[in-house]
Each structure stands twice: as structure tokens, then as C-alpha cells.
């Protein structure tokens, strides 16, 4: 008779079979893509430039738009007043980009919730078309953009620190919906962006003073 150990090994479920390559490989590839995204974002944020919030947030948006989201919108919380600073989207949707840029973030419940309560949102097939406001003619922007999933995160350095703004990412059409792992990466990115905004403020103040003198 064969050794007991060998018999047990043959009878153990999966002992003679390797793990399915397909799902595992897809997970490895997705993880590598997210690490590449974090690396690209770190490179953009560590660039030592005398940029203000708009320039910094535009660099952030350019890393995310296209490779990770169809639309990237950055709003700044300026002493309690929300200002829309950056909107990047598909090149063929210039009219919709202008409508988003002209929108008041104070009329976007998604952004208001993120900046007032400091809460993140991950939604697949948003059930409220007015979450991101309406254009000048009253059409819901999420409907116009054919949004299938979204992530909105507050920009702050820690759970008890002031919220400096909000970063909203939208996916549309046939693109796969945002997953929990992707939302977690966006949450990490938002903290790094908030740290970069905080670090840029003193430097910008010094540059302004030097220029005045």
C-alpha cells in the first residue's frame, strides 16, 4: 500500500491542481496597475514647484484622468466656500466639461457631504441623478456624462483635520465600475494630495513675500 502521507496528499482537495490562473493573474495585474498609479501620483506630488492649489490639483487630475477615470473634478474648500478648480474629461466632451466647470460645487450634494462631513462615497449606478448637480439648462450632470460609477473623497491630512476640498472621479460607458480596492487607493491619494496642499501653502506665501520685496 502507498504511504499514508502520499495517499492523503492525493486525496486532499486541490493537492494535485494549481490555483486557477485566470482570476489570480487578473488580480496581480490590477494590483500592479494600482501600484503604478500610486507611483505616478507620488512623482507628480513630489515635484517641487511654486504652484498654487489649482496647479497642484491639475497635476493630480492629469495623472488620474484617462488611465483611472473618465472624469476628474477637484473642488477646494476655501474658508468654508467651495470653489471648483479643475475639471478634466474626454477630449470629445468639451461642452460637458464646460458645464461641469461652470457648476457650483455648493449645489452638488456629493461634494457638500464630502467637505462638510469628511465622508467618502463609492457608488455603482448612482440612484440619485442630481448627486453631482445640474447644468445651466437643468439637466443632471451624471446623466449627461452617462456615469456608471463614482468615487468622491475629502481632501484632508487626517480624520480630525479640516477638509481642504474634495476629489471626485467618474466612470462612464462600458468601463468597469469602481471596486473597493480602487476606492481605497483613491482614499490614500486624497490624503497625500491634502499633505501636498498643506506643504505648498507656506512655500507660496514665502514666494509672494519675496516677489513683493
Coordinates of C-alpha atoms in Angstrom, one line a residue, residues 41 43-64 72 74-76 83-88 155 167 193 196-197 200-201 203-204 207-208:
X41 CA 0.9 60.3 -8.2
X43 CA 6.0 61.7 -8.7
X44 CA 3.5 64.4 -9.5
X45 CA 3.1 65.5 -5.9
X46 CA 6.8 65.5 -5.0
X47 CA 7.7 67.8 -7.9
X48 CA 9.0 70.9 -6.1
X49 CA 7.2 73.8 -7.8
X50 CA 5.8 77.0 -6.5
X51 CA 2.3 76.0 -7.5
X52 CA -0.9 77.2 -6.0
X53 CA -3.8 74.8 -5.4
X54 CA -5.2 75.0 -8.9
X55 CA -1.9 74.0 -10.5
X56 CA -1.2 71.2 -8.0
X57 CA -4.7 69.8 -8.4
X58 CA -4.5 69.9 -12.1
X59 CA -1.3 67.8 -12.0
X60 CA -3.2 65.3 -9.8
X61 CA -6.1 65.2 -12.2
X62 CA -3.9 64.6 -15.2
X63 CA -2.5 61.5 -13.5
X64 CA -5.9 60.1 -12.9
X72 CA -11.8 64.0 -12.6
X74 CA -11.3 68.8 -7.9
X75 CA -13.1 71.3 -5.6
X76 CA -11.3 73.5 -3.0
X83 CA -14.6 76.6 -5.5
X84 CA -14.3 74.4 -8.5
X85 CA -10.7 74.5 -9.6
X86 CA -10.2 71.6 -12.0
X87 CA -12.4 69.5 -14.4
X88 CA -10.7 67.0 -16.8
X155 CA -9.0 66.1 0.9
X167 CA -11.8 64.9 -5.3
X193 CA -2.9 65.5 -2.0
X196 CA 0.9 68.5 -0.7
X197 CA -1.6 71.3 -0.5
X200 CA 2.6 74.3 -0.7
X201 CA 0.9 77.0 1.3
X203 CA 6.2 78.0 0.3
X204 CA 3.7 80.0 -1.8
X207 CA 7.4 83.3 -2.7
X208 CA 4.7 86.0 -2.7

